[in-house]
XYZ file of C-alpha atoms in Angstrom:
645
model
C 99.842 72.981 -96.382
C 96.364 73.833 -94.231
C 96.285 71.754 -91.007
C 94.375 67.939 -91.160
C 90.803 68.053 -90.171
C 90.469 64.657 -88.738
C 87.287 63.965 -86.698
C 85.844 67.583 -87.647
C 88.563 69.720 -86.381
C 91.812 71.336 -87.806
C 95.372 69.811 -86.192
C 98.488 71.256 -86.162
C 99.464 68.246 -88.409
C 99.959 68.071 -92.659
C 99.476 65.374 -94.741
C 103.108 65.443 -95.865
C 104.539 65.248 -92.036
C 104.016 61.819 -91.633
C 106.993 60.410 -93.649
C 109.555 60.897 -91.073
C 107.514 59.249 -88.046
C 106.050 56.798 -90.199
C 109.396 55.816 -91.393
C 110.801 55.340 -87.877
C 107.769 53.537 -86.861
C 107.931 51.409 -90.120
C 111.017 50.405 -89.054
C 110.757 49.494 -85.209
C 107.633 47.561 -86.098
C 109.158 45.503 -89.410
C 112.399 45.305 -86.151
C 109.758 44.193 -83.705
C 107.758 41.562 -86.341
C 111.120 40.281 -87.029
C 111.504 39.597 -83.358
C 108.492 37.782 -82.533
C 108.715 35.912 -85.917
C 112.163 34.442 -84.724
C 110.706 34.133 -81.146
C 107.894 31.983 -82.583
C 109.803 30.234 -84.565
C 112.553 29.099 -81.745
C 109.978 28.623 -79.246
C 107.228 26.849 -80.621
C 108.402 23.465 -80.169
C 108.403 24.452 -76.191
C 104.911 26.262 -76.212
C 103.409 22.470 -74.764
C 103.492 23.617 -71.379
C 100.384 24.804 -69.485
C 99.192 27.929 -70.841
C 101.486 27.412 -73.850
C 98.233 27.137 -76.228
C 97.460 30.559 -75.357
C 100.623 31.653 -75.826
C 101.134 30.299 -79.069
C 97.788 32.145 -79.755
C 99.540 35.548 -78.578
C 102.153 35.033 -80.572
C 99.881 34.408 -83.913
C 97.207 36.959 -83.679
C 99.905 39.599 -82.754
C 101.994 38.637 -85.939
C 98.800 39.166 -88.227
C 97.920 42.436 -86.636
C 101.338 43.886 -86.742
C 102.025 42.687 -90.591
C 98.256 44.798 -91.373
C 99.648 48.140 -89.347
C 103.145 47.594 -91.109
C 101.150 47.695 -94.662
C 98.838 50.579 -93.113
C 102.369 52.705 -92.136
C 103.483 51.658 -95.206
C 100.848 53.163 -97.357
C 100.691 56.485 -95.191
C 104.681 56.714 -95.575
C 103.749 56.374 -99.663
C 101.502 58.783 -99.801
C 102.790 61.616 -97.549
C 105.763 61.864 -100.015
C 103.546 62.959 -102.989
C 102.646 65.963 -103.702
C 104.081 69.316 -102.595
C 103.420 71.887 -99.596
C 100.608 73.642 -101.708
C 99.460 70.774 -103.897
C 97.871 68.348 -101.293
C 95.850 66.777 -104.077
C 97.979 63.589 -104.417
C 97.384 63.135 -100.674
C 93.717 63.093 -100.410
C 93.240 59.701 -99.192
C 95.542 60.321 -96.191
C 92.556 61.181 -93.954
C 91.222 57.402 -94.428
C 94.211 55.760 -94.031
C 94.880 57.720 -90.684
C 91.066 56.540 -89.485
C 92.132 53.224 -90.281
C 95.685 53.238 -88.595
C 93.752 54.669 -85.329
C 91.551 51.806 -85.592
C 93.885 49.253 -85.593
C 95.004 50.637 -81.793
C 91.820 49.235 -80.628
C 92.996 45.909 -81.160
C 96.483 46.272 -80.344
C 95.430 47.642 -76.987
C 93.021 44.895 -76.226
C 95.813 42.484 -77.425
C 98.469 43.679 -75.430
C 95.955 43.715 -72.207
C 95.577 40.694 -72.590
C 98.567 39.353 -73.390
C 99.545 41.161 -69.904
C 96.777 39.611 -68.779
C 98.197 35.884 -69.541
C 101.294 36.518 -68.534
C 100.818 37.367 -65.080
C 98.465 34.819 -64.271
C 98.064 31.886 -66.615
C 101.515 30.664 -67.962
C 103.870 28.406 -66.826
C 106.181 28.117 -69.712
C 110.433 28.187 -70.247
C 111.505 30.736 -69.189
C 112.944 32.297 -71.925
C 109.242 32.011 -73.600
C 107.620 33.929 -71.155
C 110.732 37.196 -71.040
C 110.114 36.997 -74.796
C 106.165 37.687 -74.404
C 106.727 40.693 -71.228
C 109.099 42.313 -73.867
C 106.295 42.106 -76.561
C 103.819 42.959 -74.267
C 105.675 45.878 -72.782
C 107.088 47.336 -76.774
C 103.140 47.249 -77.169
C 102.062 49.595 -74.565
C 105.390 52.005 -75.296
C 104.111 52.189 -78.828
C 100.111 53.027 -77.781
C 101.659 55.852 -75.187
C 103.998 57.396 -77.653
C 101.360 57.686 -80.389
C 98.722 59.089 -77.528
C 101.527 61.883 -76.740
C 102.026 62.292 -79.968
C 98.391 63.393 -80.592
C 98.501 65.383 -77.722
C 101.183 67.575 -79.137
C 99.644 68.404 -82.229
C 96.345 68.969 -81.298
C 95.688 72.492 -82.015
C 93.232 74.522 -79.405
C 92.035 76.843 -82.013
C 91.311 73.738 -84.471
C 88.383 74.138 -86.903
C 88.051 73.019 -90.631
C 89.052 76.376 -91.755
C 91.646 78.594 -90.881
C 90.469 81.001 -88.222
C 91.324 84.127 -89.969
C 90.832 82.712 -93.547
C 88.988 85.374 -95.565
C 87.037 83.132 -96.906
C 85.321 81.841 -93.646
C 82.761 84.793 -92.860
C 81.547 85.370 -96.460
C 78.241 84.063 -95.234
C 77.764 86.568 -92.171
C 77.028 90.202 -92.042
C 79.537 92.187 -90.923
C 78.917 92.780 -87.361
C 78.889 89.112 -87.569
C 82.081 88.664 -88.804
C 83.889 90.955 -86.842
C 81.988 89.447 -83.633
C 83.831 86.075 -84.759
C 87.084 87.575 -85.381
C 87.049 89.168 -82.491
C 86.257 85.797 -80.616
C 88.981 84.226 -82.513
C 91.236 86.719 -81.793
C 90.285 86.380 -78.110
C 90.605 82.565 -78.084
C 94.376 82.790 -79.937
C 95.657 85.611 -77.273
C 94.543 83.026 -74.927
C 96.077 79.658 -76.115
C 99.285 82.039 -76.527
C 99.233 83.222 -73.035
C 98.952 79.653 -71.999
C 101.645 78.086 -73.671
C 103.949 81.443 -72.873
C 103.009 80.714 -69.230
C 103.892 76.999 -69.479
C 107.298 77.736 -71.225
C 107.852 80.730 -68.402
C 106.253 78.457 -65.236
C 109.353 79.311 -63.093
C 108.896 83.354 -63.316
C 106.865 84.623 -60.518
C 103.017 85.010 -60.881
C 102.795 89.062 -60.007
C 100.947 91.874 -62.121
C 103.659 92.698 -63.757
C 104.770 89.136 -65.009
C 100.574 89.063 -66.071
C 100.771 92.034 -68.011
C 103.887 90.913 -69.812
C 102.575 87.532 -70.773
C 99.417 89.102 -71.958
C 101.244 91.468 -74.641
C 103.405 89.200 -75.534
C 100.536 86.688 -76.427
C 99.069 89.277 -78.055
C 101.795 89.851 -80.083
C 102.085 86.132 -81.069
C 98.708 85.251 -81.373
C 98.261 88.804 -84.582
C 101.952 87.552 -86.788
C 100.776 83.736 -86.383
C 97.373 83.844 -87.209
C 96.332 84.851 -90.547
C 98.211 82.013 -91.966
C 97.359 78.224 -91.687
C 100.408 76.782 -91.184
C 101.496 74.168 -89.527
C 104.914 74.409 -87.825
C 106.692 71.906 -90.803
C 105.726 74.020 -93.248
C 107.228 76.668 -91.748
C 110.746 74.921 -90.785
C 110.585 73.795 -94.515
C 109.833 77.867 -95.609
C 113.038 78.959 -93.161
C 115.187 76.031 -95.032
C 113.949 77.112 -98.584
C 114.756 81.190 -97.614
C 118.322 80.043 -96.270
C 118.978 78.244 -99.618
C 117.412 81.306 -101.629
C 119.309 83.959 -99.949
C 122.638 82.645 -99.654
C 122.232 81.603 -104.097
C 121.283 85.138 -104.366
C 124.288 86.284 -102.440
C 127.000 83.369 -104.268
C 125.452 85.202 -107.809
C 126.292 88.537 -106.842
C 129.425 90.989 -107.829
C 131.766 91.681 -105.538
C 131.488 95.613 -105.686
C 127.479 94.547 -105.082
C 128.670 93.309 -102.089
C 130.329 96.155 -100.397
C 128.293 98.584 -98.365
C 128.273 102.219 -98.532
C 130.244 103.884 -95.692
C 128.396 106.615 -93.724
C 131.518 108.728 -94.261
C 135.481 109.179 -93.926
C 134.951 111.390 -90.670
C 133.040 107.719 -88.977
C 135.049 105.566 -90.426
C 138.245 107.071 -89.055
C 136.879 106.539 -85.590
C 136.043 102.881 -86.218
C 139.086 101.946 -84.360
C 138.426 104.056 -80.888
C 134.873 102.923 -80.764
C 135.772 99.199 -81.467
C 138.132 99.752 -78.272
C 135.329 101.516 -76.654
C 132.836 98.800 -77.507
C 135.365 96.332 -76.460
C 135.891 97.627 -73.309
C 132.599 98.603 -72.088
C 130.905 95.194 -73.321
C 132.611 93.767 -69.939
C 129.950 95.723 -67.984
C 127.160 94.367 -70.300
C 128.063 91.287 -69.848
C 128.651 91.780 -66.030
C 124.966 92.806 -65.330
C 123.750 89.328 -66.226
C 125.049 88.093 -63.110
C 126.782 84.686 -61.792
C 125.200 82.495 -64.319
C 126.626 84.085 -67.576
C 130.259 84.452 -65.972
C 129.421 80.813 -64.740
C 128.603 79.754 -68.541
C 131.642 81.482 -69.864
C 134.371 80.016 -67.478
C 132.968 76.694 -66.530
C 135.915 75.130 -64.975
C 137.260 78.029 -62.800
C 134.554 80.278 -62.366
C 132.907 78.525 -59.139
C 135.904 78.359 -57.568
C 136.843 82.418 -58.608
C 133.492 83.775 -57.108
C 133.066 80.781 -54.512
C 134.552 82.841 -51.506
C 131.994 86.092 -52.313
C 129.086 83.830 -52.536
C 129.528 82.836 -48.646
C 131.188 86.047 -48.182
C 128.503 88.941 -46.416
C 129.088 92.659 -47.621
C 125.584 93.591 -47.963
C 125.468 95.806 -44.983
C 128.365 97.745 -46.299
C 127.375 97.986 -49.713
C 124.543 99.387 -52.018
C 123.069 95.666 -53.196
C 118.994 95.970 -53.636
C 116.828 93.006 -53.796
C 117.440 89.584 -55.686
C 118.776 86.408 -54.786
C 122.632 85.348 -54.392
C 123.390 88.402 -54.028
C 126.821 88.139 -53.249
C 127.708 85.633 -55.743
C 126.470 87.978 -58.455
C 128.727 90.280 -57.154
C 131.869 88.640 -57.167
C 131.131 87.254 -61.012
C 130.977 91.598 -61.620
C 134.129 91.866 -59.779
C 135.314 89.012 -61.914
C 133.898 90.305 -65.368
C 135.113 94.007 -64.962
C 138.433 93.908 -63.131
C 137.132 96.771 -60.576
C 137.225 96.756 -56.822
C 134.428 97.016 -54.218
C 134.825 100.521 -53.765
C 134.356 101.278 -57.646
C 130.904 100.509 -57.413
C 128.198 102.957 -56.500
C 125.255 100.975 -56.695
C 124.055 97.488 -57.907
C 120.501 96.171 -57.984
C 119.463 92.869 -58.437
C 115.298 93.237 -57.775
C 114.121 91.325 -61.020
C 111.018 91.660 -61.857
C 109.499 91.948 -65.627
C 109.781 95.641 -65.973
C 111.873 96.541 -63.109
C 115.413 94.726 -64.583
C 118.859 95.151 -62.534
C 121.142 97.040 -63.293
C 124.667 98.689 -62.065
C 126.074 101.792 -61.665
C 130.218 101.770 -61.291
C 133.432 104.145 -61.549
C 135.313 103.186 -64.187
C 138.853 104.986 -63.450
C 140.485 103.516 -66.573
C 138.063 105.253 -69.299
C 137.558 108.021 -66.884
C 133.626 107.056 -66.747
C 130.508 106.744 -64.745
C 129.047 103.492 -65.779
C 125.371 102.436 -65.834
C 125.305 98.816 -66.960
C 121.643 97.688 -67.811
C 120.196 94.140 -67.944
C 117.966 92.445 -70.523
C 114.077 92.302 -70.078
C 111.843 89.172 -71.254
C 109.195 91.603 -72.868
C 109.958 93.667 -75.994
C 107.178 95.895 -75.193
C 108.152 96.523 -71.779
C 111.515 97.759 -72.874
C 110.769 101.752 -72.620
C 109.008 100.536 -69.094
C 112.478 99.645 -67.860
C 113.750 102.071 -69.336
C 111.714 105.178 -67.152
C 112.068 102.332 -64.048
C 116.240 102.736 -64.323
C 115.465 106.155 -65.462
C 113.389 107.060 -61.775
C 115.994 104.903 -59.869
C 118.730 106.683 -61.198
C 117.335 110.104 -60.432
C 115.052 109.853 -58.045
C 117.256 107.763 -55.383
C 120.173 109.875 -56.133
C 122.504 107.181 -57.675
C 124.006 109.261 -60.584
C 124.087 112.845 -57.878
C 126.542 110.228 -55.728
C 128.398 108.855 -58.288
C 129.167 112.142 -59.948
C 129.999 113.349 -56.939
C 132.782 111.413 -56.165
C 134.031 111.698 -59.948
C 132.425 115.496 -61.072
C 134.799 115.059 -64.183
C 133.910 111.729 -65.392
C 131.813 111.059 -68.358
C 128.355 109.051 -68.345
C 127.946 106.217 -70.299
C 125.349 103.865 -70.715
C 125.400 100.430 -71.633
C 123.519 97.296 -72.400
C 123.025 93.592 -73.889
C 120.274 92.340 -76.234
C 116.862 93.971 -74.963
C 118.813 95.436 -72.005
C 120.833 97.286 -74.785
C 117.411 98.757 -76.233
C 116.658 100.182 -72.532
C 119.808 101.883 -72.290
C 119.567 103.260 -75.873
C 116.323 105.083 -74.336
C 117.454 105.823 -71.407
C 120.534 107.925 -73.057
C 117.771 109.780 -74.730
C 115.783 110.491 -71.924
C 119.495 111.592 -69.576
C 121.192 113.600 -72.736
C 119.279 116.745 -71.718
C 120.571 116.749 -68.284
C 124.121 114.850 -69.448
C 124.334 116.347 -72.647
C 127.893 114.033 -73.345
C 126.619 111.016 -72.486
C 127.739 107.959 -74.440
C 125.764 104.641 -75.025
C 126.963 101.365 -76.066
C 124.127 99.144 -76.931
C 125.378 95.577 -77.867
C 123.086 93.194 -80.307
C 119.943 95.707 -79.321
C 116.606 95.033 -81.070
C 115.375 96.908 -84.032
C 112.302 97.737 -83.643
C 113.019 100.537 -80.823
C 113.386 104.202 -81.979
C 111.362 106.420 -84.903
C 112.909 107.892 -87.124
C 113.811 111.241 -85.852
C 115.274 109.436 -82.528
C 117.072 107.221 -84.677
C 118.566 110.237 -86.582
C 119.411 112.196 -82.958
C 120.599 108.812 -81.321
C 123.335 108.728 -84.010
C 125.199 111.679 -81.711
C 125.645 109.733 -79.029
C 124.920 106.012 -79.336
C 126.741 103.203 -81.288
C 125.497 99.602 -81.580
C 127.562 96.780 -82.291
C 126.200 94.071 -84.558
C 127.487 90.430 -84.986
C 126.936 88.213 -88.235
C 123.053 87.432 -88.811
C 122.071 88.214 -85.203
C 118.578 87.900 -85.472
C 117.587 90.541 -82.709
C 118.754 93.643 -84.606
C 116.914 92.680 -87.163
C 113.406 92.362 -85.512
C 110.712 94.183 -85.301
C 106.998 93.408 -86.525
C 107.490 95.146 -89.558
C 110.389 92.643 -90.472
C 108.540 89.592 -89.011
C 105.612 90.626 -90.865
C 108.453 90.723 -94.052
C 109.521 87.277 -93.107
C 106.277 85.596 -93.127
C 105.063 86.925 -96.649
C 108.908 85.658 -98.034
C 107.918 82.145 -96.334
C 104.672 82.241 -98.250
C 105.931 83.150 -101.221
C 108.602 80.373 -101.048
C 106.503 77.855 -99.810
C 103.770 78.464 -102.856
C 106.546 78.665 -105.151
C 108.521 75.460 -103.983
C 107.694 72.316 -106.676
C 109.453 69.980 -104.165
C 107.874 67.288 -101.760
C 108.627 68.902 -98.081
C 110.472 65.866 -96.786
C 113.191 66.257 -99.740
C 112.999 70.223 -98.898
C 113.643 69.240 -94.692
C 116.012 66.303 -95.545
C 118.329 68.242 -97.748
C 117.739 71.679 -95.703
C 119.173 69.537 -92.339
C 122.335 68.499 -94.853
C 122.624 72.082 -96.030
C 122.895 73.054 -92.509
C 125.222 70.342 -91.120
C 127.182 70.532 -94.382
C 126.927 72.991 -96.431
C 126.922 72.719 -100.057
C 125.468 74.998 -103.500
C 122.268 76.044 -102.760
C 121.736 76.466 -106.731
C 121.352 73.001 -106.719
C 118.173 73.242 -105.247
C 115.422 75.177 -107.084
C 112.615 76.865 -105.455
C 110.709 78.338 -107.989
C 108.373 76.772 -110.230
C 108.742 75.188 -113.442
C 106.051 76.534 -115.824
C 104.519 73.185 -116.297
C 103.690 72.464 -112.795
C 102.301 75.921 -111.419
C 98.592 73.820 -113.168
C 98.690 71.412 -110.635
C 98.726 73.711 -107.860
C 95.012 73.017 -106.581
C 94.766 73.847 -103.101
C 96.766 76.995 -102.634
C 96.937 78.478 -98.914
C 93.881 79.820 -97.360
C 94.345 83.539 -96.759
C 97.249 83.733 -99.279
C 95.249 82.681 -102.912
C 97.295 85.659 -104.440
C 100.394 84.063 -104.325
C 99.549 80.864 -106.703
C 97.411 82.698 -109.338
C 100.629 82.904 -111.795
C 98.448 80.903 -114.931
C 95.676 79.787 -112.561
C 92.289 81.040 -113.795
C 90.486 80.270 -110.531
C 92.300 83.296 -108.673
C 92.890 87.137 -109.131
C 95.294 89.398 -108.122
C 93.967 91.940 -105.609
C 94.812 95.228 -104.176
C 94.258 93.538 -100.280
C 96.576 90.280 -101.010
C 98.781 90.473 -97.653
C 102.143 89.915 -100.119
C 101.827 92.871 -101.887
C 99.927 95.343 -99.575
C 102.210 97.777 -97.607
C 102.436 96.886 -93.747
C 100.422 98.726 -91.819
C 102.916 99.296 -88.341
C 105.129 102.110 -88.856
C 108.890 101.893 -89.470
C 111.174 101.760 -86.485
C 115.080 101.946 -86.332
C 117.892 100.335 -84.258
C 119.492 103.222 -81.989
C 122.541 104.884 -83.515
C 125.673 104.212 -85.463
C 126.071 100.313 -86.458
C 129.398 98.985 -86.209
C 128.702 95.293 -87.389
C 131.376 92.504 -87.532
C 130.582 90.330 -90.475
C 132.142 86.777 -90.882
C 134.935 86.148 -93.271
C 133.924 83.098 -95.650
C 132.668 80.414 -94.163
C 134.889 78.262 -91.172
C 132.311 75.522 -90.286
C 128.434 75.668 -90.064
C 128.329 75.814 -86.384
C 131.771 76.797 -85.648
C 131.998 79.536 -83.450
C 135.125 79.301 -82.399
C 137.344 79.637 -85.509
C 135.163 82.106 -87.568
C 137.337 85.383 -88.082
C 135.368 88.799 -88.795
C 135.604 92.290 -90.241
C 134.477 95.257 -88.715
C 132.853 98.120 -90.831
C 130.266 100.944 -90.501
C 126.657 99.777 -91.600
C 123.855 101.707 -92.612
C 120.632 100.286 -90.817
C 119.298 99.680 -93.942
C 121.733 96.927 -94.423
C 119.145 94.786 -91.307
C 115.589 95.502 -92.465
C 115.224 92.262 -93.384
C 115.838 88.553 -91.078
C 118.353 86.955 -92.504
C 118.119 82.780 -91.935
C 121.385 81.067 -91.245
C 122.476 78.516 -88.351
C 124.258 81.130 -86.243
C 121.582 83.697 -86.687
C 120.451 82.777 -82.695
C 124.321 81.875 -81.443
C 125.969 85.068 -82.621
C 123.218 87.060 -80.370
C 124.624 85.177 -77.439
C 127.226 87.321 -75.402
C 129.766 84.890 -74.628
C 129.758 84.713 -78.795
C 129.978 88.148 -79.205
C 132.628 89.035 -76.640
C 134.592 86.115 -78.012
C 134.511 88.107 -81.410
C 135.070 91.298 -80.228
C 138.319 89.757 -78.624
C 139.388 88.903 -81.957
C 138.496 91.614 -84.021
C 140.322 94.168 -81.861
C 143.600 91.968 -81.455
C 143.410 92.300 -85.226
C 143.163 96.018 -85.284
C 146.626 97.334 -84.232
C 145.546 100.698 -84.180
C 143.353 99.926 -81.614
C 146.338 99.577 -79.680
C 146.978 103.221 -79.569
C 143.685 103.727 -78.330
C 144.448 102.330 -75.277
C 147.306 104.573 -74.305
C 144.334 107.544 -74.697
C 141.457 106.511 -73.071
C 139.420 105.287 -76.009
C 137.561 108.266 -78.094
C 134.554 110.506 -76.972
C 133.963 112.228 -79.845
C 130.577 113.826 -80.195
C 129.118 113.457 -83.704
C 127.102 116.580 -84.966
């Protein structure tokens, strides 16, 4: 559903999001009416007192005026349940009843000023009488301050009565015209992004860098979210809908549909070593993060494990660079990785957007020279950290002294989240002058490598995947896929959107059969779809005579970014059945081979941010490979470094 225009200007407000607010307010006003009713009622027999006349008046006035905004609420409540998302016919008198629910604040505020007013300096009632009216008086002024936040929240900087990239908006202008306003708009929504990115980020420091990366990732915002005219309900209520859709589609299919092809006998016989592998060498992603993730993970014991190191003073005799609590970050990696002070050739905290820590360490047990990298905030600054590791590594001399000290050890590379997409490229850019170099890249994003990288990467990388991890699945040619699938089940949806949020929230909580919920339309009702979305007409003109298809409609039209690939081979650890919506702490998976094509789409599911979390995945990892008793053998032999060709 478009976006009210109240007062001339678009919000970031629908019609239809004003049951659940109105409901609550419904009831703490009919709660509140109540109360001053009984109030009255008790008290009036003690209201002779001086200034009791006016109180009585109070009392009265206030009942009247609350009884006409419980009927106003009332009727708004009523009517934001009809309709659907894309059929905001039934709810065209919503605008007037809004106008008249902010005019009835005038009075209230004037009432409740005054009742303040009386209070403090005419009344000299019972007690009781008077605590009564400061409650009243003070519920008034809570209410008036709540609904004047409220507004501020959804007002919408780039408001307008149109969308501002609906296609329909520059029909009237020439063309230099219209790209002058696009181009304006485009400016303004970078903008408003960069501000609320900044506001969200206000404790990162102000440098270049930090400007830069706000900038692109505004950008990057302000192009997926602005050719639609969404508000942010409708899109909670597309993401709810999509959950529902996918997991019927998945309940209806065979099993053999089910099961994946396998890249082939000589991978999967490996699966084992590199699980081991993985499992090993995710301690040193997990490491680089520093004191707060080993914090996080161990919250009883882990202050008093690192406690000594963090008033302990090494930094004259080792390599530490830059950063803040220094020392406690490196007793939470002596913690994580079980090596000693000596095992570590270099470790750099200096944080800045593109210049991420990282650590370089001897791992004796694998018979390894370890360079663990940190995550980055910007995914377009990921090959930026990437060269910065790349020059710190080779330039300073780091991997000449660690290889010195141990010429026969291997170099492997290793990261978490975006951290494990700057160590996939930075194994590419080392494997000419370390042509066995191994990488490890944990929950990395997908949008990283072409297609020809992604093909070479396969030699030397592995990722590891967990459930619907959301990260490996992104890119903007998948966000891009998501959006037109929210669209399409938005248009398509014949349900009010407080039934589609109030049964998504149980679906979540709960569970439950998703068939029981349809989505698409019913062929009687696709006629009463009046209003369809601006910018995205081609999606309701099933039986509508007032719309066409077209070659341009953004649902059907290929994207226009190029494809890009997660690095290397995808081990990915899918859930067995279901152990609790939320549970992560009982859910049991299976490892396999996966082909990348297998996350080119964003699948929706409550755990599709918590199984990117570390703590999550190392907590699965644990499990799968105490599961595996062949990886027990692996152990004995050092894990496998076996060079795929």
């Amino acid at each position: 559903m478009p976006g009210m225009v109240l007062f001339g200007r678009r919000w970031a407000i629908a019609s239809d999001d004003l049951v659940f607010p109105g409901f609550l307010e419904l009831f703490l006003r009919v709660l509140w009416w109540i109360g001053i009713l009984t109030l009255y009622v008790m008290y009036r027999g003690k209201l002779d007192c001086p200034g009791g006349a006016l109180l009585s008046s109070y009392l009265t006035v206030l009942l009247v005026l609350l009884a006409v905004i419980i009927c106003t609420v009332l009727a708004i409540v009523c009517v934001s349940m009809r309709g659907t998302i894309c059929n905001p016919g039934p709810r065209k008198s919503m605008a007037k009843l809004l106008y008249i629910r902010l005019a009835l604040f005038l009075p209230e505020m004037v009432w409740a000023s005054l009742g303040a007013s009386w209070i403090a300096h005419s009344v000299h009632c019972d007690k009781a009488v008077v605590n009564g009216i400061i409650a009243t008086v003070i519920v008034s002024w809570i209410i008036i301050v709540s609904t004047v936040v409220t507004i501020v929240i959804v007002f919408d900087p780039l408001g307008g009565k149109m969308a501002p990239y609906s296609s329909a908006a520059p029909n009237h202008l020439d063309s230099q015209e219209s790209s002058q306003l696009l181009n304006g708009l485009k400016t303004a929504a970078t903008s408003v992004w960069e501000t609320r990115i900044k506001f969200l980020c206000c404790c990162i420091g102000k440098d270049d860098h930090t400007r830069v990366a706000f900038s692109s990732m505004a950008e990057l915002f302000s192009t997926y979210f602005s050719d639609t005219d969404l508000v942010p309900s409708d899109i909670a209520a597309g993401l709810t809908l999509l959950h529902q859709q996918q997991d019927s589609i998945r309940n209806n299919q065979e099993p053999e549909e089910r099961i994946s092809h396998s890249p082939g006998s000589s991978q999967e016989a490996d699966l084992d070593a590199e699980l081991e592998n993985c499992h090993h060498y995710m301690q040193f992603a997990a490491a680089a993060y520093g004191w707060p993730l080993y914090i996080y993970r161990n919250p009883f014991t882990g202050l008093c494990r690192i406690g000594g190191d963090c008033c302990r003073s090494r930094t004259a005799d080792y390599d530490l660079v830059g950063g803040d609590q220094l020392n406690c970050h490196f007793g939470s990696i002596l913690q994580t990785t079980g090596l000693q002070y000596g095992d570590f050739v270099h470790i750099s905290f200096h944080d800045k957007v593109y210049e991420l820590p990282f650590l370089v360490a001897l791992d004796h047990r694998k018979e390894s020279v370890v360079v663990a990298v940190r995550g980055t905030m910007s995914l377009q600054g990921i090959s930026q950290a990437a060269r910065y590791v790349y020059r710190r590594l080779i330039n300073d001399g780091i991997l000449s002294q660690a290889f010195s000290l141990a010429p026969e050890y291997r170099l492997v590379i290793v990261g978490h989240s975006l951290g494990a997409g700057a160590a996939a490229l930075l194994s590419i850019m080392l494997r000419k002058s370390h042509p066995h170099v191994r990488c490890y890249a944990y929950s990395p994003p997908r949008g990283l490598l072409s297609k020809s990288l992604y093909e070479y990467s396969k030699n030397f990388t592995v990722s590891l995947v967990l459930g619907k991890d959301v990260i490996p699945r992104l890119s903007v040619t998948t966000l891009e896929d998501l959006k037109k699938r929210i669209l399409r089940v938005i248009a398509h949806c014949n349900k009010p959107k407080y039934k589609i949020l109030l049964y998504g929230c149980w679906y979540e909580l709960f569970g439950g059969d998703p068939d029981n919920f349809p989505t698409e339309l019913d062929g009687g009702d696709q006629r009463d779809l009046t209003q369809p979305l601006l910018g995205e007409q081609s999606l309701l003109t099933h039986g509508s005579p007032a719309y066409s298809f077209s070659s341009d409609s953004p649902l059907e039209s290929p994207s226009k970014y190029p494809p890009l690939y997660p690095p290397g081979r995808i081990i990915h650890l899918e859930e067995e059945g279901t152990s609790g919506r939320f549970s992560c702490y009982t859910a049991q998976y299976t490892a396999k081979w996966s082909h990348e094509s297998e996350f080119n789409k964003i699948l929706i599911g409550p755990k599709m941010l918590t199984d990117h979390m570390p703590d999550i995945l190392m907590r699965a990892l644990d499990s799968v490979v105490a599961d595996r008793p062949a990886c027990v053998s692996c152990q004995a032999h050092g894990g496998a470094h076996v060079d795929m060709v």
